[in-house]
Amino acid sequence: MNTFSRIIGTGGYLPKNVVTNADLEKTVNTSDQWIRERTGIEQRHVAEDGEHTVDLAENAARLAIEAAGISPQDIDLIIVATTTADQVFPSTACLLQSRLDIHGCPAFDIQAVCTGFVYGLSVADKFIRTGTSKCALVVGAETFSRIIDWTDRNTCVLFGDGAGAVVLKADNTPGILSTHLHADGDFAKLLHVPSGVSTNYPAVQEGRAYVEMAGSEVFKMAVKILGQIVDETLEANGLERQDIDWLVPHQANIRIIVATAKKLRMPMDRVVQTIAKHGNTSAASIPLALDHAVRANDIKAGELLLLEGFGGGFTWGSALIRY
Ligand code: ACO
């Protein structure tokens, strides 16, 4: 009998500290109206000093484990998707593993920026399908606020911090039906943090390693590519647009989300939307949105979900899931 992976629990966590558009009006030349109209964002959560990516990841992971009704010791694979690791090493996944008192199972980070969670889900699904793993914890966690120049209105209004998690378990019936991953490094410079450990390390040490983005170019590419990945995912599964019950998109901009929903001819009340309250939390955005809809009792067992994301790299990907 074939082995598949199923999501058996979700969790989400947002830092307590909220920064509203009105707060940003006081620090950069912007307006609540501009931010709402161009992005759909009203507020974002920003981690306090001393609150780190692993803290957010641990909170989300514990909630997912509780929802799954398992013990941390049942987990035999930990993947954390993050752009904002706590340390150069060890990985945030290893830090999380220690927090959860889990010992010996593989634990590693994945870096695909906003597509990171979909990449992590795809890798965990393959571990389970090949019989290497039986119960995987996949987390998307970010303190993206740490790589934002809070004086740059082009970027600082867009992003926030948070973490989302799922527990995936081996099952005889499919939960994850297919995943589709892509990247094209030729577009690196349209959306990047130009400084890193081996390039301009002083900027990293001094906290000046910031996101730079050619917003409107990224916007156009995101709309085009997300439309293509919707087609690719439906075609691979022999499905029609109307078969999808819920679109769970990466939350970067409400206008990108609306364009993808249009492509699917999906009414907006079947599209999970957390952008207004969360902003763009990069790798955390999709699992946070999923957890939000599951806990609101919107997404129900047996429904068909399309998760899709696009981010720096460029990277993009999707997952089709029978929940
Ligand atoms: N407040 C007021 N005005 C602003 C602000 C702001 N916060 N930011 C930019 N503007 C100005 C610009 O300076 C420009 O002014 P100008 O015409 O005088 O030059 C004007 O607004 C229009 O700027 P555009 O960049 O053309 O605005 P656009 O409609 O494209 O919206 C935005 C900008 C929101 C950034 C949009 O392009 C976007 O969402 N891009 C995609 C983001 C994304 O999807 N990222 C991918 C995932 S993120 C990741 O992977 C890390």
XYZ file of C-alpha atoms and ligand atoms in Angstrom:
374
model
C 0.000 0.000 0.000
C 1.272 3.485 -0.835
C 2.251 5.838 1.937
C 1.128 9.438 1.811
C 1.406 12.373 4.205
C -1.512 14.130 5.904
C -1.684 17.313 7.956
C -2.956 16.305 11.414
C -2.417 19.576 13.310
C -1.731 23.254 12.701
C -0.474 26.081 14.921
C 0.260 29.778 14.580
C 1.881 32.453 16.695
C 2.233 36.222 16.344
C 4.307 38.481 18.614
C 2.161 40.566 20.977
C 3.554 43.898 19.761
C 1.382 45.416 16.978
C 2.543 48.216 14.654
C -0.359 49.924 12.868
C -0.268 51.988 9.690
C -0.935 55.024 11.891
C 2.265 54.194 13.829
C 4.234 54.142 10.560
C 2.729 57.486 9.473
C 4.720 58.974 12.369
C 8.069 57.576 11.224
C 8.038 57.545 7.379
C 6.371 59.584 4.641
C 3.356 57.302 4.101
C -0.361 57.159 4.878
C -2.785 54.576 6.173
C -4.825 55.133 2.994
C -1.845 54.465 0.660
C -0.866 51.277 2.512
C -4.451 49.913 2.613
C -5.193 50.729 -1.027
C -1.895 49.447 -2.479
C -1.364 46.416 -0.234
C -4.453 45.628 1.894
C -2.331 45.821 5.058
C -3.715 47.503 8.218
C -1.204 46.351 10.821
C 1.665 43.912 11.383
C 3.145 42.181 14.444
C 6.762 42.976 15.285
C 8.894 40.956 17.700
C 10.222 42.757 20.781
C 13.967 43.007 21.454
C 15.058 39.618 22.793
C 12.181 37.788 21.062
C 13.713 35.565 18.381
C 12.651 33.392 15.453
C 12.970 30.211 17.537
C 10.653 31.691 20.214
C 7.932 32.266 17.611
C 8.619 28.839 16.047
C 8.347 27.089 19.433
C 4.973 28.680 20.227
C 3.533 27.745 16.818
C 5.030 24.235 16.977
C 3.615 23.518 20.461
C 0.131 24.543 19.266
C 0.413 22.316 16.174
C 1.602 19.371 18.300
C -1.292 19.900 20.713
C -3.817 20.102 17.845
C -2.352 16.894 16.357
C -2.812 15.098 19.681
C 0.737 13.737 19.633
C 3.753 14.049 21.916
C 6.902 15.891 20.722
C 8.696 12.530 21.023
C 6.562 11.168 18.145
C 8.247 13.628 15.758
C 11.042 12.151 13.631
C 11.793 15.079 11.282
C 11.963 18.837 11.902
C 12.109 21.388 9.088
C 12.104 25.135 9.707
C 11.660 27.461 6.733
C 13.192 30.814 7.592
C 15.080 33.738 6.095
C 15.855 35.139 9.525
C 17.667 32.378 11.408
C 18.641 33.183 14.996
C 22.288 32.282 14.439
C 24.639 31.525 11.534
C 24.591 28.031 13.015
C 23.205 25.813 14.400
C 20.049 25.878 12.325
C 16.843 27.251 13.850
C 15.463 23.709 13.422
C 18.165 22.370 15.782
C 17.429 25.151 18.302
C 13.739 24.260 18.091
C 14.488 20.552 18.454
C 16.272 21.250 21.748
C 13.413 23.465 23.001
C 10.985 20.608 22.313
C 13.257 18.080 24.061
C 13.459 15.933 20.912
C 16.762 14.118 20.352
C 18.357 12.392 17.381
C 15.935 12.969 14.485
C 17.059 15.030 11.453
C 16.492 18.781 11.816
C 17.398 21.419 9.243
C 16.439 24.821 7.883
C 15.200 25.658 4.408
C 15.826 29.029 2.800
C 13.420 29.927 -0.004
C 12.186 33.240 1.493
C 8.387 33.566 1.094
C 8.135 30.158 -0.643
C 10.058 28.470 2.179
C 7.075 26.798 3.817
C 5.912 25.222 0.546
C 9.485 23.990 -0.036
C 9.564 22.564 3.519
C 6.209 20.854 3.073
C 7.370 19.308 -0.203
C 10.586 17.956 1.335
C 8.751 16.553 4.385
C 6.148 14.932 2.100
C 8.963 13.185 0.211
C 10.574 11.950 3.457
C 7.215 10.446 4.442
C 6.358 8.989 1.025
C 9.719 7.201 0.892
C 9.221 5.766 4.384
C 12.165 7.729 5.849
C 9.913 9.613 8.238
C 6.554 8.892 9.883
C 5.768 12.172 11.625
C 7.229 15.512 10.541
C 7.064 18.992 12.039
C 7.228 21.717 9.380
C 7.472 25.319 10.554
C 7.647 28.659 8.765
C 9.037 31.275 11.163
C 10.381 34.782 10.659
C 11.553 37.870 12.466
C 11.579 39.680 9.133
C 11.471 43.017 10.971
C 15.200 42.520 11.698
C 16.130 42.789 7.997
C 13.888 45.779 7.278
C 15.138 49.348 7.017
C 12.419 51.056 9.056
C 13.226 54.375 7.328
C 12.490 52.932 3.825
C 8.788 53.392 3.052
C 9.068 51.135 -0.016
C 9.585 48.078 2.182
C 8.876 48.803 5.859
C 5.092 49.019 5.430
C 4.898 45.533 3.926
C 6.422 43.056 6.359
C 5.741 41.558 9.787
C 6.894 38.760 12.114
C 5.249 35.444 13.024
C 5.348 31.663 12.814
C 3.072 28.903 11.563
C 3.487 25.146 11.886
C 1.979 21.852 10.771
C 2.412 18.251 11.869
C 2.459 15.816 8.930
C 1.811 12.125 9.525
C 2.173 9.043 7.332
C -1.218 7.733 6.164
C -2.648 5.294 3.655
C -4.860 7.947 2.075
C -3.377 11.057 0.500
C -3.418 14.409 2.263
C -0.726 16.124 0.215
C -1.660 15.256 -3.380
C 1.210 17.047 -5.106
C 3.772 19.790 -4.610
C 5.391 21.917 -7.309
C 8.626 23.831 -6.674
C 10.455 26.309 -8.892
C 13.223 28.897 -8.779
C 15.068 31.239 -11.130
C 18.153 32.886 -9.648
C 18.444 35.308 -12.581
C 15.894 37.466 -10.764
C 17.885 37.617 -7.510
C 18.499 41.356 -7.629
C 14.842 42.356 -7.911
C 14.207 41.229 -4.333
C 17.129 40.608 -2.015
C 19.225 41.443 1.016
C 22.535 42.241 -0.688
C 24.675 41.675 2.441
C 25.449 38.296 3.989
C 28.016 36.356 5.956
C 30.499 36.107 3.077
C 29.529 39.419 1.430
C 29.772 42.619 3.432
C 29.703 40.913 6.828
C 30.146 44.262 8.664
C 26.639 45.214 7.466
C 25.282 42.048 9.073
C 27.159 42.718 12.329
C 25.966 46.309 12.412
C 22.337 45.355 11.641
C 22.351 47.079 8.237
C 21.540 43.995 6.101
C 18.201 45.147 4.707
C 15.630 43.999 2.140
C 15.790 45.828 -1.195
C 12.938 45.342 -3.658
C 11.955 46.573 -7.115
C 8.285 46.523 -6.024
C 6.388 46.918 -9.277
C 8.615 44.443 -11.221
C 8.184 41.878 -8.445
C 4.442 42.531 -8.434
C 4.058 41.872 -12.188
C 6.164 38.688 -12.056
C 4.281 37.406 -8.996
C 0.884 37.788 -10.708
C 2.117 36.062 -13.897
C 3.955 33.197 -12.203
C 1.246 32.450 -9.629
C -1.277 32.183 -12.473
C 1.008 29.650 -14.173
C 1.475 27.555 -11.052
C -2.277 27.343 -10.545
C -2.568 25.824 -14.062
C 0.393 23.494 -13.477
C -1.062 22.174 -10.206
C -4.563 21.594 -11.610
C -3.199 19.910 -14.739
C -0.886 17.579 -12.765
C -3.913 16.349 -10.792
C -6.443 16.269 -13.648
C -8.616 18.792 -11.827
C -10.690 21.797 -12.838
C -10.683 25.206 -11.143
C -14.064 24.579 -9.528
C -12.707 21.501 -7.717
C -10.647 23.682 -5.345
C -12.460 24.525 -2.091
C -9.917 26.949 -0.637
C -7.037 29.040 -1.933
C -4.422 29.560 0.807
C -2.044 32.072 -0.790
C 1.157 33.694 0.407
C 0.074 37.019 1.884
C 2.237 39.635 0.124
C -0.309 42.034 -1.344
C -4.109 41.837 -1.534
C -3.950 42.841 -5.213
C -1.737 39.818 -6.020
C -4.129 37.575 -4.053
C -7.171 38.968 -5.913
C -5.448 38.435 -9.291
C -4.699 34.773 -8.459
C -8.253 34.222 -7.187
C -9.569 35.688 -10.465
C -7.425 33.254 -12.424
C -9.061 30.422 -10.438
C -12.492 32.123 -10.774
C -12.630 31.722 -7.031
C -14.946 33.941 -4.942
C -12.964 35.912 -2.351
C -14.843 34.228 0.503
C -13.052 30.973 -0.469
C -9.656 32.692 -0.299
C -7.932 32.772 3.089
C -6.932 36.369 3.803
C -4.758 37.389 6.733
C -2.760 40.130 5.004
C -4.721 42.946 6.707
C -3.727 41.889 10.224
C -0.410 40.073 9.612
C 1.257 41.889 6.686
C 3.785 39.794 4.767
C 5.441 37.384 7.218
C 7.485 35.652 4.478
C 7.891 31.904 5.196
C 5.374 32.125 8.051
C 2.577 33.603 5.962
C 1.069 30.452 4.398
C 1.056 28.259 7.555
C -0.277 31.205 9.581
C -3.098 31.655 7.052
C -3.813 27.912 7.067
C -3.930 27.790 10.867
C -6.170 30.861 10.959
C -8.723 29.243 8.616
C -8.577 25.866 10.363
C -9.117 27.397 13.818
C -11.938 29.610 12.490
C -13.547 26.321 11.365
C -13.625 27.611 7.784
C -11.491 24.806 6.357
C -13.095 21.434 7.067
C -11.902 17.829 6.832
C -12.028 16.473 3.278
C -11.827 19.864 1.545
C -9.347 20.534 -1.236
C -6.781 23.290 -0.591
C -4.390 25.009 -2.961
C -1.421 26.601 -1.206
C 0.792 28.868 -3.320
C 3.733 31.153 -2.720
C 6.204 33.438 -4.450
C 9.300 35.108 -3.082
C 12.931 36.152 -3.277
C 15.198 34.125 -5.542
C 12.824 34.179 -7.327
C 11.289 31.071 -5.824
C 7.727 29.904 -6.257
C 5.681 26.826 -5.523
C 2.359 25.226 -4.674
C 0.871 22.336 -2.741
C -2.468 20.659 -3.394
C -3.868 19.177 -0.194
C -6.900 17.095 0.734
C -7.386 18.339 4.295
N 3.719 55.237 1.126
C 3.465 56.175 0.196
N 3.975 56.136 -1.051
C 4.775 55.095 -1.352
C 5.083 54.085 -0.418
C 4.520 54.190 0.867
N 4.748 53.275 1.823
N 5.892 53.179 -1.016
C 6.075 53.599 -2.275
N 5.419 54.776 -2.483
C 5.366 55.581 -3.686
C 6.520 55.329 -4.614
O 7.647 56.091 -4.213
C 5.949 55.790 -5.951
O 6.027 57.187 -6.011
P 6.428 57.923 -7.405
O 5.334 57.534 -8.372
O 6.418 59.367 -7.018
O 7.759 57.375 -7.758
C 4.465 55.412 -5.833
O 4.211 55.212 -4.435
C 4.092 54.154 -6.593
O 5.070 53.168 -6.332
P 4.993 51.747 -6.980
O 6.168 50.954 -6.508
O 4.753 51.856 -8.436
O 3.639 51.208 -6.296
P 2.927 49.824 -6.500
O 1.537 50.048 -6.862
O 3.747 48.874 -7.353
O 2.929 49.218 -5.014
C 4.133 47.610 -3.705
C 4.140 48.994 -4.345
C 3.056 47.570 -2.666
C 5.495 47.364 -3.075
C 3.845 46.540 -4.783
O 4.676 46.768 -5.894
C 4.072 45.124 -4.312
O 3.324 44.588 -3.516
N 5.066 44.409 -4.870
C 5.262 42.984 -4.651
C 5.711 42.609 -3.293
C 5.874 41.098 -3.256
O 5.037 40.354 -3.704
N 6.973 40.586 -2.800
C 7.191 39.153 -2.954
C 7.200 38.435 -1.749
S 8.192 39.173 -0.534
C 9.575 38.161 -0.288
O 9.842 37.206 -0.918
C 10.515 38.634 0.765
